[in-house]
PDB file of C-alpha atoms in Angstrom:
ATOM      1  CA  MET I 168     155.885 163.522 124.612  1.00 54.00           C
ATOM      2  CA  ALA I 169     152.801 165.135 126.039  1.00 56.00           C
ATOM      3  CA  ARG I 170     152.166 164.910 130.281  1.00 70.00           C
ATOM      4  CA  THR I 171     148.943 166.923 130.254  1.00 69.00           C
ATOM      5  CA  VAL I 172     146.190 164.659 127.975  1.00 65.00           C
ATOM      6  CA  LYS I 173     142.665 165.546 128.865  1.00 64.00           C
ATOM      7  CA  HIS I 174     141.243 161.558 128.113  1.00 64.00           C
ATOM      8  CA  GLY I 175     137.352 161.924 127.268  1.00 61.00           C
ATOM      9  CA  ALA I 176     138.246 165.262 125.578  1.00 61.00           C
ATOM     10  CA  ALA I 177     136.694 164.194 122.498  1.00 63.00           C
ATOM     11  CA  ASP I 178     133.297 162.976 123.942  1.00 64.00           C
ATOM     12  CA  ALA I 179     132.735 165.711 124.876  1.00 60.00           C
ATOM     13  CA  PRO I 180     130.359 168.045 123.663  1.00 56.00           C
ATOM     14  CA  LEU I 181     131.198 171.090 122.037  1.00 61.00           C
ATOM     15  CA  ARG I 182     127.781 173.421 122.798  1.00 58.00           C
ATOM     16  CA  LYS I 183     125.681 172.339 125.537  1.00 64.00           C
ATOM     17  CA  ALA I 184     122.474 170.565 124.033  1.00 77.00           C
ATOM     18  CA  THR I 185     119.488 172.147 125.166  1.00 86.00           C
ATOM     19  CA  PRO I 186     116.523 172.616 122.471  1.00 86.00           C
ATOM     20  CA  ALA I 187     114.955 176.675 122.438  1.00 86.00           C
ATOM     21  CA  PRO I 188     111.702 175.638 125.004  1.00 89.00           C
ATOM     22  CA  HIS I 189     109.623 176.565 121.027  1.00 89.00           C
ATOM     23  CA  TRP I 190     111.291 173.482 119.541  1.00 91.00           C
ATOM     24  CA  LYS I 191     109.534 171.351 121.947  1.00 92.00           C
ATOM     25  CA  GLN I 192     106.103 172.094 120.844  1.00 93.00           C
ATOM     26  CA  LEU I 193     107.710 171.405 117.055  1.00 95.00           C
ATOM     27  CA  ARG I 194     105.080 168.364 115.997  1.00 95.00           C
ATOM     28  CA  GLN I 195     105.519 166.701 112.613  1.00 96.00           C
ATOM     29  CA  GLY I 196     103.688 168.942 109.283  1.00 97.00           C
ATOM     30  CA  ASP I 197     104.863 172.313 110.986  1.00 97.00           C
ATOM     31  CA  ARG I 198     105.451 174.564 108.881  1.00 98.00           C
ATOM     32  CA  VAL I 199     108.377 176.568 110.213  1.00 97.00           C
ATOM     33  CA  ARG I 200     111.061 179.185 109.744  1.00 96.00           C
ATOM     34  CA  VAL I 201     114.509 178.103 109.727  1.00 95.00           C
ATOM     35  CA  VAL I 202     117.317 180.793 110.228  1.00 94.00           C
ATOM     36  CA  LEU I 203     120.114 179.402 109.058  1.00 86.00           C
ATOM     37  CA  THR I 204     122.263 182.241 109.701  1.00 83.00           C
ATOM     38  CA  PRO I 205     121.736 185.980 109.673  1.00 83.00           C
ATOM     39  CA  GLY I 206     120.168 187.600 106.959  1.00 86.00           C
ATOM     40  CA  PHE I 207     119.674 183.471 105.340  1.00 90.00           C
ATOM     41  CA  GLU I 208     116.155 182.350 106.153  1.00 92.00           C
ATOM     42  CA  THR I 209     113.895 179.541 105.125  1.00 94.00           C
ATOM     43  CA  GLY I 210     110.888 178.239 105.552  1.00 96.00           C
ATOM     44  CA  GLY I 211     109.677 174.393 105.143  1.00 97.00           C
ATOM     45  CA  LEU I 212     107.975 171.546 106.614  1.00 97.00           C
ATOM     46  CA  VAL I 213     108.695 169.430 110.048  1.00 97.00           C
ATOM     47  CA  ASP I 214     109.889 165.730 108.858  1.00 97.00           C
ATOM     48  CA  ALA I 215     110.190 164.017 112.153  1.00 97.00           C
ATOM     49  CA  ILE I 216     111.294 164.861 115.043  1.00 96.00           C
ATOM     50  CA  THR I 217     114.078 163.547 118.146  1.00 94.00           C
ATOM     51  CA  GLY I 218     112.120 161.957 121.175  1.00 92.00           C
ATOM     52  CA  ASP I 219     114.011 164.926 123.055  1.00 91.00           C
ATOM     53  CA  HIS I 220     113.517 167.442 120.364  1.00 93.00           C
ATOM     54  CA  THR I 221     116.887 168.230 120.368  1.00 93.00           C
ATOM     55  CA  ALA I 222     117.069 167.319 116.500  1.00 95.00           C
ATOM     56  CA  VAL I 223     114.552 168.232 113.725  1.00 97.00           C
ATOM     57  CA  TRP I 224     114.052 167.271 110.201  1.00 97.00           C
ATOM     58  CA  VAL I 225     112.915 169.509 107.807  1.00 97.00           C
ATOM     59  CA  ASN I 226     112.371 169.290 104.361  1.00 97.00           C
ATOM     60  CA  LEU I 227     112.387 172.882 103.372  1.00 96.00           C
ATOM     61  CA  ASP I 228     111.039 174.548 100.493  1.00 95.00           C
ATOM     62  CA  GLY I 229     112.182 175.080  96.368  1.00 92.00           C
ATOM     63  CA  GLY I 230     113.105 172.152  96.433  1.00 93.00           C
ATOM     64  CA  ARG I 231     116.641 172.408  98.938  1.00 92.00           C
ATOM     65  CA  GLY I 232     115.374 169.368 100.627  1.00 95.00           C
ATOM     66  CA  ARG I 233     115.697 167.570 103.745  1.00 96.00           C
ATOM     67  CA  THR I 234     118.055 169.167 106.448  1.00 95.00           C
ATOM     68  CA  LEU I 235     119.195 167.401 109.680  1.00 96.00           C
ATOM     69  CA  LEU I 236     119.091 170.735 112.970  1.00 95.00           C
ATOM     70  CA  HIS I 237     120.444 169.625 116.047  1.00 92.00           C
ATOM     71  CA  CYS I 238     119.601 172.450 118.705  1.00 90.00           C
ATOM     72  CA  SER I 239     123.907 172.499 119.473  1.00 87.00           C
ATOM     73  CA  ASP I 240     123.683 173.500 115.001  1.00 87.00           C
ATOM     74  CA  GLY I 241     122.965 177.793 116.560  1.00 86.00           C
ATOM     75  CA  VAL I 242     120.270 177.470 114.146  1.00 91.00           C
ATOM     76  CA  GLU I 243     116.358 179.181 115.254  1.00 92.00           C
ATOM     77  CA  ILE I 244     113.744 177.132 114.016  1.00 94.00           C
ATOM     78  CA  HIS I 245     109.749 179.066 114.770  1.00 94.00           C
ATOM     79  CA  PRO I 246     106.931 178.080 113.806  1.00 94.00           C
ATOM     80  CA  GLU I 247     105.014 179.669 111.396  1.00 91.00           C
ATOM     81  CA  ASP I 248     101.432 181.104 112.145  1.00 74.00           C
TER      82      ASP I 248
END
């Protein structure tokens, strides 16, 4: 039986949940470029944003559907000009 058990370890976040500064400027209906992994990016429209700007729903271009992106997912969301 383990003697050194960390109680509440499952409750701790895996990554710090702090959105990039430009995430706070995103608004519903904004056109964005989403970089999911290096070399794979797609465009889309912002559908909804949480109040703390840590999570963004994006309707992806090309019929790829609606996806929820969180700031701790390691994705980048850039507003398009």
